[in-house]
């Protein structure tokens, strides 16, 4: 099997429907020797912020000399992004070898979903590589997520809001109960707790599981200042840190990561210099990522953000409101068909001077023409539909002048289409 064949074999499992449940993953891992049992795992659930928290933990633990694995989803460009140790993606050779092993192993067995397969591959690879720590991000929900077959040393739950309601429930309380499903007996939990109706749900499960709960705003504090991040630890001591990730919400996500590291210090001790160096190096592509592009000798700033649900788009709105000085805002937008983001999107449109509607992929993406028809008449006058995504980017760049900000948002899949084009442009212009 070649690398391309391995990618194609895995990709064909995308056609299987989303399947929530642990039976398949647990059974297959058992037959493969339960590689997860050899790993020290930090398990992360939540609606938004999982990736940022994971990337922050990865940077700090790696800076401390701990060989750290990180499993995240979705990917922007290459499936190999989902599997990394420190700053390195899984090698093509390792990916191909493990896919071949799984393809052979699964002959004659019921076929798992794409996410079940990538989860199993990640755990096999991390165990094989004998990493010191693993950061494991849930895909959706928690209780029935394929990653919830592990016994972690730490659980983190980020902000909870509405998303994937057809699978997780149509109330915040129901969604919180699904996220709380990753809480294990007597295992420390760090929670943002910012959604009032979610907090009692998480707190009750922590009590039932006898799992100590550390809460943002009660047990530790974190806020962005003009100099970076101000973090107050569990002992009441204040620390000032640099902050590499952009966006006001990163004060919350970084605080969650720092609180987790504080609780994990008996297992993964870090000094302040290592934490400071790690925070200065956090990189999470496609999330409030600013890319300068040269156009006719002048620079146009492109802001990429994978905001893909109402909470994420609201965060993008507030970030644009508070920062990113610009002459005009040109918004390239494309959301998935299963996302209902009208209120948050309408808020974002109040800042937008020109809207270009597009789609990342044909099957699951919302039709730009349908989005256009749903716009208020006043907004339609400054909106246009253009496919494919590459054409929408070229149109935005053609219309942008120096001092304008082009923002690409609505879906990580859209950002994944656009980002390589910008990287190539930047590379070509040195």
Tab-separated table of C-alpha atoms in Angstrom:
chain	number	residue	atom	x	y	z
A	1	UNK	CA	0.000	0.000	0.000
A	2	UNK	CA	1.355	3.426	-0.962
A	3	UNK	CA	0.699	6.613	1.029
A	4	UNK	CA	-1.868	7.712	-1.574
A	5	UNK	CA	-3.599	4.332	-1.348
A	6	UNK	CA	-3.614	4.569	2.452
A	7	UNK	CA	-5.271	7.997	2.264
A	8	UNK	CA	-7.831	6.681	-0.227
A	9	UNK	CA	-8.613	3.637	1.956
A	10	UNK	CA	-9.215	5.858	4.974
A	11	UNK	CA	-11.181	8.436	2.972
A	12	UNK	CA	-13.683	5.844	1.746
A	13	UNK	CA	-14.827	5.491	5.360
A	14	UNK	CA	-16.120	9.073	5.198
A	15	UNK	CA	-19.151	7.659	3.401
A	16	UNK	CA	-20.217	5.833	6.560
A	17	UNK	CA	-22.709	7.836	8.599
A	18	UNK	CA	-21.785	9.382	11.945
A	19	UNK	CA	-22.174	6.663	14.547
A	20	UNK	CA	-22.099	7.560	18.221
A	21	UNK	CA	-21.102	4.759	20.573
A	22	UNK	CA	-18.077	3.075	22.105
A	23	UNK	CA	-18.679	-0.608	21.361
A	24	UNK	CA	-16.790	-0.784	18.053
A	25	UNK	CA	-13.777	1.252	19.177
A	26	UNK	CA	-13.528	-0.566	22.511
A	27	UNK	CA	-13.773	-4.019	20.898
A	28	UNK	CA	-11.198	-3.282	18.196
A	29	UNK	CA	-8.734	-1.707	20.632
A	30	UNK	CA	-9.086	-4.753	22.893
A	31	UNK	CA	-8.199	-7.038	19.998
A	32	UNK	CA	-5.236	-4.761	19.210
A	33	UNK	CA	-3.869	-5.041	22.744
A	34	UNK	CA	-5.453	-1.956	24.347
A	35	UNK	CA	-2.649	0.470	23.443
A	36	UNK	CA	-4.472	3.302	25.249
A	37	UNK	CA	-3.819	1.689	28.636
A	38	UNK	CA	-0.100	2.495	28.385
A	39	UNK	CA	-0.712	6.223	27.873
A	40	UNK	CA	-1.050	9.207	30.215
A	41	UNK	CA	-3.948	11.012	28.575
A	42	UNK	CA	-5.399	14.508	28.940
A	43	UNK	CA	-8.948	14.267	27.558
A	44	UNK	CA	-10.635	17.437	26.219
A	45	UNK	CA	-14.303	18.024	25.371
A	46	UNK	CA	-16.336	21.183	24.743
A	47	UNK	CA	-18.072	23.025	21.926
A	48	UNK	CA	-15.343	25.541	21.086
A	49	UNK	CA	-11.729	25.933	22.143
A	50	UNK	CA	-10.665	22.276	22.326
A	51	UNK	CA	-7.980	22.699	19.685
A	52	UNK	CA	-6.583	25.895	21.189
A	53	UNK	CA	-6.397	24.333	24.657
A	54	UNK	CA	-4.730	21.245	23.184
A	55	UNK	CA	-2.228	23.282	21.173
A	56	UNK	CA	-1.339	25.274	24.302
A	57	UNK	CA	-0.810	22.131	26.368
A	58	UNK	CA	1.279	20.651	23.558
A	59	UNK	CA	3.562	23.696	23.332
A	60	UNK	CA	4.117	23.910	27.093
A	61	UNK	CA	4.652	20.184	27.719
A	62	UNK	CA	7.005	19.934	24.737
A	63	UNK	CA	8.943	22.947	25.997
A	64	UNK	CA	9.273	21.132	29.323
A	65	UNK	CA	10.978	18.214	27.606
A	66	UNK	CA	7.997	15.843	27.628
A	67	UNK	CA	7.419	13.959	24.392
A	68	UNK	CA	3.792	14.823	23.799
A	69	UNK	CA	1.233	13.414	21.375
A	70	UNK	CA	-1.762	15.431	20.174
A	71	UNK	CA	-4.816	13.995	18.414
A	72	UNK	CA	-7.150	16.661	17.007
A	73	UNK	CA	-9.845	17.100	14.375
A	74	UNK	CA	-10.755	18.098	11.792
A	75	UNK	CA	-7.685	18.742	9.659
A	76	UNK	CA	-7.199	21.701	7.323
A	77	UNK	CA	-5.027	20.258	4.549
A	78	UNK	CA	-3.671	16.801	5.328
A	79	UNK	CA	-5.096	14.001	7.449
A	80	UNK	CA	-1.623	13.725	8.998
A	81	UNK	CA	-2.317	16.973	10.907
A	82	UNK	CA	-4.595	14.987	13.214
A	83	UNK	CA	-1.652	13.020	14.601
A	84	UNK	CA	1.397	14.828	15.919
A	85	UNK	CA	4.163	14.423	18.431
A	86	UNK	CA	5.490	17.788	19.570
A	87	UNK	CA	5.710	19.851	16.352
A	88	UNK	CA	5.895	16.913	13.925
A	89	UNK	CA	2.987	15.336	12.058
A	90	UNK	CA	2.976	11.576	11.742
A	91	UNK	CA	5.421	10.541	9.003
A	92	UNK	CA	3.905	9.306	5.746
A	93	UNK	CA	5.699	5.997	6.271
A	94	UNK	CA	4.218	5.481	9.755
A	95	UNK	CA	0.760	6.543	8.580
A	96	UNK	CA	0.862	4.144	5.624
A	97	UNK	CA	2.184	1.257	7.728
A	98	UNK	CA	-0.502	1.660	10.393
A	99	UNK	CA	-3.292	2.036	7.818
A	100	UNK	CA	-2.070	-1.159	6.135
A	101	UNK	CA	-2.127	-2.886	9.527
A	102	UNK	CA	-5.691	-1.718	10.165
A	103	UNK	CA	-6.858	-2.639	6.653
A	104	UNK	CA	-5.493	-6.170	7.090
A	105	UNK	CA	-6.867	-6.436	10.631
A	106	UNK	CA	-10.376	-5.345	9.584
A	107	UNK	CA	-10.815	-7.865	6.784
A	108	UNK	CA	-13.958	-9.820	7.512
A	109	UNK	CA	-14.945	-7.470	10.342
A	110	UNK	CA	-17.597	-4.727	10.382
A	111	UNK	CA	-16.043	-1.501	9.113
A	112	UNK	CA	-15.633	1.349	11.633
A	113	UNK	CA	-16.361	4.992	10.825
A	114	UNK	CA	-13.656	7.419	9.711
A	115	UNK	CA	-13.372	8.963	13.185
A	116	UNK	CA	-13.240	5.578	14.909
A	117	UNK	CA	-10.387	4.587	12.600
A	118	UNK	CA	-8.384	7.777	13.130
A	119	UNK	CA	-8.851	7.441	16.905
A	120	UNK	CA	-7.545	3.859	16.867
A	121	UNK	CA	-4.642	4.855	14.623
A	122	UNK	CA	-3.705	7.707	16.970
A	123	UNK	CA	-3.673	5.500	20.062
A	124	UNK	CA	-1.664	2.797	18.286
A	125	UNK	CA	0.914	5.325	17.082
A	126	UNK	CA	1.286	7.115	20.422
A	127	UNK	CA	1.754	3.811	22.270
A	128	UNK	CA	4.241	2.616	19.662
A	129	UNK	CA	6.200	5.881	19.977
A	130	UNK	CA	6.198	5.649	23.811
A	131	UNK	CA	5.195	9.272	24.298
A	132	UNK	CA	5.221	10.786	27.785
A	133	UNK	CA	1.815	12.457	27.452
A	134	UNK	CA	-1.154	12.403	25.072
A	135	UNK	CA	-3.635	15.216	24.480
A	136	UNK	CA	-6.822	13.631	23.155
A	137	UNK	CA	-9.530	15.852	21.691
A	138	UNK	CA	-13.084	14.549	21.372
A	139	UNK	CA	-14.676	14.781	17.964
A	140	UNK	CA	-18.271	15.467	18.975
A	141	UNK	CA	-19.997	15.339	22.330
A	142	UNK	CA	-18.146	13.137	24.763
A	143	UNK	CA	-20.207	10.359	26.356
A	144	UNK	CA	-20.515	8.388	23.112
A	145	UNK	CA	-17.487	9.834	21.332
A	146	UNK	CA	-15.006	7.246	20.031
A	147	UNK	CA	-12.239	8.777	22.176
A	148	UNK	CA	-14.166	8.018	25.372
A	149	UNK	CA	-12.619	4.575	25.732
A	150	UNK	CA	-9.631	5.917	27.680
A	151	UNK	CA	-8.869	6.406	31.365
A	152	UNK	CA	-7.293	9.868	31.488
A	153	UNK	CA	-5.152	11.546	34.123
A	154	UNK	CA	-6.953	14.857	33.500
A	155	UNK	CA	-10.248	15.991	31.975
A	156	UNK	CA	-10.809	19.454	30.503
A	157	UNK	CA	-14.188	20.809	29.394
A	158	UNK	CA	-14.120	24.067	27.458
A	159	UNK	CA	-17.028	26.438	26.752
A	160	UNK	CA	-20.326	24.689	26.031
A	161	UNK	CA	-22.829	26.054	23.522
A	162	UNK	CA	-25.274	24.806	20.906
A	163	UNK	CA	-23.824	22.661	18.124
A	164	UNK	CA	-24.575	19.256	16.562
A	165	UNK	CA	-28.005	19.457	18.175
A	166	UNK	CA	-29.375	16.569	16.096
A	167	UNK	CA	-26.911	14.295	17.921
A	168	UNK	CA	-26.317	15.955	21.298
A	169	UNK	CA	-29.695	17.464	22.181
A	170	UNK	CA	-31.405	20.789	21.678
A	171	UNK	CA	-30.738	22.338	25.081
A	172	UNK	CA	-27.504	23.479	26.708
A	173	UNK	CA	-28.236	21.155	29.647
A	174	UNK	CA	-28.512	18.132	27.335
A	175	UNK	CA	-25.335	19.065	25.475
A	176	UNK	CA	-23.495	19.585	28.778
A	177	UNK	CA	-24.581	16.113	29.926
A	178	UNK	CA	-23.034	14.630	26.779
A	179	UNK	CA	-19.767	16.536	27.352
A	180	UNK	CA	-19.764	15.434	31.006
A	181	UNK	CA	-19.687	11.838	29.815
A	182	UNK	CA	-15.880	11.995	29.594
A	183	UNK	CA	-15.546	12.647	33.360
A	184	UNK	CA	-14.011	9.579	35.000
A	185	UNK	CA	-14.003	8.546	38.681
A	186	UNK	CA	-11.594	10.496	40.914
A	187	UNK	CA	-10.001	12.230	37.923
A	188	UNK	CA	-9.447	16.016	38.131
A	189	UNK	CA	-11.712	18.172	35.952
A	190	UNK	CA	-11.015	21.710	34.705
A	191	UNK	CA	-14.083	23.539	33.359
A	192	UNK	CA	-14.680	27.032	31.998
A	193	UNK	CA	-18.176	27.156	33.536
A	194	UNK	CA	-19.160	30.279	31.628
A	195	UNK	CA	-22.552	28.971	30.518
A	196	UNK	CA	-24.680	29.205	33.697
A	197	UNK	CA	-27.079	26.355	32.909
A	198	UNK	CA	-24.217	23.989	31.992
A	199	UNK	CA	-22.370	24.423	35.290
A	200	UNK	CA	-24.825	22.502	37.549
A	201	UNK	CA	-24.780	19.582	35.096
A	202	UNK	CA	-20.981	19.319	35.101
A	203	UNK	CA	-20.755	19.891	38.865
A	204	UNK	CA	-23.276	17.137	39.595
A	205	UNK	CA	-21.385	14.570	37.492
A	206	UNK	CA	-18.135	15.569	39.234
A	207	UNK	CA	-19.767	14.939	42.620
A	208	UNK	CA	-21.132	11.581	41.486
A	209	UNK	CA	-17.718	10.529	40.168
A	210	UNK	CA	-15.854	12.037	43.147
A	211	UNK	CA	-13.810	13.989	40.630
A	212	UNK	CA	-12.397	17.312	41.932
A	213	UNK	CA	-13.653	20.256	39.877
A	214	UNK	CA	-11.495	23.331	39.161
A	215	UNK	CA	-13.561	26.214	37.857
A	216	UNK	CA	-12.508	29.313	35.938
A	217	UNK	CA	-13.353	32.425	37.954
A	218	UNK	CA	-13.586	30.496	41.209
A	219	UNK	CA	-10.430	28.404	41.584
A	220	UNK	CA	-8.263	30.228	39.041
A	221	UNK	CA	-8.543	33.357	36.934
A	222	UNK	CA	-7.334	34.333	33.496
A	223	UNK	CA	-7.700	37.535	31.494
A	224	UNK	CA	-6.060	39.227	28.548
A	225	UNK	CA	-4.226	42.476	29.195
A	226	UNK	CA	-2.400	44.852	26.875
A	227	UNK	CA	0.821	42.965	27.695
A	228	UNK	CA	-0.483	39.445	27.165
A	229	UNK	CA	-2.174	37.206	29.725
A	230	UNK	CA	-2.667	37.644	33.462
A	231	UNK	CA	-3.207	34.293	35.196
A	232	UNK	CA	-4.024	33.845	38.884
A	233	UNK	CA	-3.329	30.301	40.031
A	234	UNK	CA	-5.087	28.163	42.618
A	235	UNK	CA	-2.930	29.615	45.399
A	236	UNK	CA	-3.826	33.182	44.460
A	237	UNK	CA	-0.433	33.976	42.907
A	238	UNK	CA	-0.509	36.167	39.786
A	239	UNK	CA	1.580	35.412	36.686
A	240	UNK	CA	2.056	37.422	33.495
A	241	UNK	CA	2.592	35.495	30.275
A	242	UNK	CA	2.973	36.207	26.551
A	243	UNK	CA	0.071	35.109	24.385
A	244	UNK	CA	0.713	33.938	20.825
A	245	UNK	CA	-2.886	33.086	19.874
A	246	UNK	CA	-5.151	35.948	18.819
A	247	UNK	CA	-8.723	36.602	19.954
A	248	UNK	CA	-10.225	37.627	23.277
A	249	UNK	CA	-11.480	34.071	23.893
A	250	UNK	CA	-7.904	32.798	24.032
A	251	UNK	CA	-7.630	34.264	27.517
A	252	UNK	CA	-10.179	31.646	28.592
A	253	UNK	CA	-8.679	28.751	26.636
A	254	UNK	CA	-5.144	29.506	27.828
A	255	UNK	CA	-6.389	29.765	31.402
A	256	UNK	CA	-7.916	26.283	31.170
A	257	UNK	CA	-4.628	24.868	29.868
A	258	UNK	CA	-2.624	26.589	32.627
A	259	UNK	CA	-4.981	25.300	35.318
A	260	UNK	CA	-4.629	21.773	33.945
A	261	UNK	CA	-0.829	22.063	33.904
A	262	UNK	CA	-0.924	23.301	37.493
A	263	UNK	CA	-2.885	20.227	38.595
A	264	UNK	CA	-0.656	17.941	36.523
A	265	UNK	CA	2.573	19.293	38.002
A	266	UNK	CA	3.218	16.156	40.132
A	267	UNK	CA	3.224	14.109	36.889
A	268	UNK	CA	4.544	16.704	34.411
A	269	UNK	CA	6.488	19.331	36.380
A	270	UNK	CA	7.144	22.583	34.486
A	271	UNK	CA	8.913	25.721	35.647
A	272	UNK	CA	7.741	29.245	34.839
A	273	UNK	CA	10.357	29.744	32.118
A	274	UNK	CA	9.177	26.613	30.301
A	275	UNK	CA	5.535	27.678	30.513
A	276	UNK	CA	6.384	31.184	29.316
A	277	UNK	CA	8.414	29.840	26.385
A	278	UNK	CA	5.648	27.378	25.487
A	279	UNK	CA	2.923	30.048	25.485
A	280	UNK	CA	5.031	32.262	23.222
A	281	UNK	CA	5.239	29.442	20.656
A	282	UNK	CA	1.637	28.206	20.478
A	283	UNK	CA	0.530	27.890	16.867
A	284	UNK	CA	-2.960	26.824	15.783
A	285	UNK	CA	-3.444	27.442	12.040
A	286	UNK	CA	-6.725	28.693	10.651
A	287	UNK	CA	-7.989	30.111	13.937
A	288	UNK	CA	-7.754	33.917	14.012
A	289	UNK	CA	-4.668	33.535	11.818
A	290	UNK	CA	-3.492	36.691	10.048
A	291	UNK	CA	-1.744	36.118	6.708
A	292	UNK	CA	-0.263	39.083	4.794
A	293	UNK	CA	-0.500	38.835	1.001
A	294	UNK	CA	1.398	41.059	-1.414
A	295	UNK	CA	-0.760	42.629	-4.149
A	296	UNK	CA	0.721	45.061	-6.674
A	297	UNK	CA	3.501	45.959	-4.271
A	298	UNK	CA	1.054	46.541	-1.412
A	299	UNK	CA	0.080	44.309	1.495
A	300	UNK	CA	-3.458	43.044	2.054
A	301	UNK	CA	-4.180	41.304	5.360
A	302	UNK	CA	-6.177	38.050	5.246
A	303	UNK	CA	-7.752	36.838	8.497
A	304	UNK	CA	-8.568	33.120	8.575
A	305	UNK	CA	-10.935	31.821	11.209
A	306	UNK	CA	-12.623	28.444	11.302
A	307	UNK	CA	-15.641	29.825	13.208
A	308	UNK	CA	-18.263	27.203	12.348
A	309	UNK	CA	-21.033	27.588	14.929
A	310	UNK	CA	-22.880	30.421	16.634
A	311	UNK	CA	-20.515	30.700	19.577
A	312	UNK	CA	-17.472	30.757	17.291
A	313	UNK	CA	-18.945	33.388	14.987
A	314	UNK	CA	-19.893	35.533	17.986
A	315	UNK	CA	-16.287	35.334	19.190
A	316	UNK	CA	-15.108	36.364	15.724
A	317	UNK	CA	-17.519	39.321	15.770
A	318	UNK	CA	-16.228	40.559	19.129
A	319	UNK	CA	-12.600	40.118	18.046
A	320	UNK	CA	-13.243	42.158	14.883
A	321	UNK	CA	-15.097	44.757	16.924
A	322	UNK	CA	-12.270	45.137	19.435
A	323	UNK	CA	-9.281	44.956	17.102
A	324	UNK	CA	-8.008	44.532	13.544
A	325	UNK	CA	-8.060	48.148	12.313
A	326	UNK	CA	-9.177	48.302	8.709
A	327	UNK	CA	-10.556	50.572	6.032
A	328	UNK	CA	-13.136	48.017	4.879
A	329	UNK	CA	-14.015	44.435	5.834
A	330	UNK	CA	-14.419	41.997	2.930
A	331	UNK	CA	-15.965	38.756	4.181
A	332	UNK	CA	-15.558	35.489	2.266
A	333	UNK	CA	-18.134	33.168	3.848
A	334	UNK	CA	-19.199	29.551	3.429
A	335	UNK	CA	-20.866	27.415	6.104
A	336	UNK	CA	-21.881	23.791	6.219
A	337	UNK	CA	-25.497	22.962	5.390
A	338	UNK	CA	-26.252	21.524	8.843
A	339	UNK	CA	-25.290	24.728	10.684
A	340	UNK	CA	-27.947	27.235	11.762
A	341	UNK	CA	-25.995	30.426	12.339
A	342	UNK	CA	-28.416	33.163	11.288
A	343	UNK	CA	-28.286	35.335	14.467
A	344	UNK	CA	-24.487	35.278	14.821
A	345	UNK	CA	-23.990	35.702	11.086
A	346	UNK	CA	-26.356	38.702	11.033
A	347	UNK	CA	-24.271	40.315	13.779
A	348	UNK	CA	-21.101	39.765	11.769
A	349	UNK	CA	-22.705	41.308	8.686
A	350	UNK	CA	-23.066	44.651	10.494
A	351	UNK	CA	-19.272	44.976	10.272
A	352	UNK	CA	-19.047	43.783	6.657
A	353	UNK	CA	-18.621	46.125	3.681
A	354	UNK	CA	-18.614	43.397	1.015
A	355	UNK	CA	-19.785	39.789	1.299
A	356	UNK	CA	-18.704	36.981	-1.026
A	357	UNK	CA	-20.649	33.750	-0.485
A	358	UNK	CA	-18.990	30.515	-1.560
A	359	UNK	CA	-18.779	26.846	-0.615
A	360	UNK	CA	-15.939	24.616	0.503
A	361	UNK	CA	-17.292	21.376	-0.953
A	362	UNK	CA	-20.315	20.463	-3.025
A	363	UNK	CA	-22.127	17.893	-0.896
A	364	UNK	CA	-22.148	19.113	2.712
A	365	UNK	CA	-21.730	22.864	2.214
A	366	UNK	CA	-24.675	25.242	2.156
A	367	UNK	CA	-25.620	26.550	-1.292
A	368	UNK	CA	-24.412	30.188	-1.524
A	369	UNK	CA	-27.504	31.133	-3.554
A	370	UNK	CA	-29.788	29.924	-0.760
A	371	UNK	CA	-27.806	31.903	1.841
A	372	UNK	CA	-28.051	34.981	-0.418
A	373	UNK	CA	-31.836	34.625	-0.676
A	374	UNK	CA	-32.091	34.558	3.119
A	375	UNK	CA	-30.209	37.833	3.532
A	376	UNK	CA	-32.054	41.100	4.270
A	377	UNK	CA	-32.515	43.162	1.087
A	378	UNK	CA	-30.056	45.827	2.267
A	379	UNK	CA	-27.327	43.179	2.713
A	380	UNK	CA	-28.012	41.512	-0.646
A	381	UNK	CA	-26.849	44.709	-2.366
A	382	UNK	CA	-23.336	44.235	-0.963
A	383	UNK	CA	-23.268	40.448	-1.430
A	384	UNK	CA	-22.385	38.181	-4.334
A	385	UNK	CA	-22.118	34.421	-4.867
A	386	UNK	CA	-18.999	32.920	-6.388
A	387	UNK	CA	-17.812	29.339	-6.696
A	388	UNK	CA	-15.474	27.573	-6.214
A	389	UNK	CA	-13.747	28.843	-3.063
A	390	UNK	CA	-10.574	29.600	-5.021
A	391	UNK	CA	-12.515	31.991	-7.287
A	392	UNK	CA	-14.067	33.699	-4.246
A	393	UNK	CA	-10.604	34.343	-2.816
A	394	UNK	CA	-9.327	35.772	-6.099
A	395	UNK	CA	-12.342	38.076	-6.294
A	396	UNK	CA	-11.780	39.306	-2.736
A	397	UNK	CA	-8.104	39.987	-3.428
A	398	UNK	CA	-8.954	41.778	-6.671
A	399	UNK	CA	-11.389	44.059	-4.844
A	400	UNK	CA	-9.234	44.633	-1.752
A	401	UNK	CA	-7.057	47.714	-1.401
A	402	UNK	CA	-4.287	48.422	1.060
A	403	UNK	CA	-5.823	48.963	4.470
A	404	UNK	CA	-8.683	46.548	3.800
A	405	UNK	CA	-9.097	43.324	5.772
A	406	UNK	CA	-10.250	40.154	4.027
A	407	UNK	CA	-11.805	37.670	6.461
A	408	UNK	CA	-12.413	34.039	5.478
A	409	UNK	CA	-14.803	32.276	7.857
A	410	UNK	CA	-17.827	30.013	8.287
A	411	UNK	CA	-16.178	26.600	8.136
A	412	UNK	CA	-12.847	24.954	8.842
A	413	UNK	CA	-13.303	23.186	5.519
A	414	UNK	CA	-13.421	26.556	3.759
A	415	UNK	CA	-10.309	27.731	5.611
A	416	UNK	CA	-8.653	24.461	4.633
A	417	UNK	CA	-9.350	25.227	0.957
A	418	UNK	CA	-8.155	28.827	1.127
A	419	UNK	CA	-5.112	28.592	3.394
A	420	UNK	CA	-2.805	26.636	1.010
A	421	UNK	CA	-3.481	29.209	-1.720
A	422	UNK	CA	-2.373	32.011	0.598
A	423	UNK	CA	0.686	30.091	1.779
A	424	UNK	CA	1.733	29.562	-1.836
A	425	UNK	CA	1.239	33.253	-2.591
A	426	UNK	CA	3.308	34.231	0.457
A	427	UNK	CA	6.022	31.719	-0.449
A	428	UNK	CA	6.130	32.874	-4.073
A	429	UNK	CA	6.621	36.464	-2.995
A	430	UNK	CA	9.319	35.521	-0.493
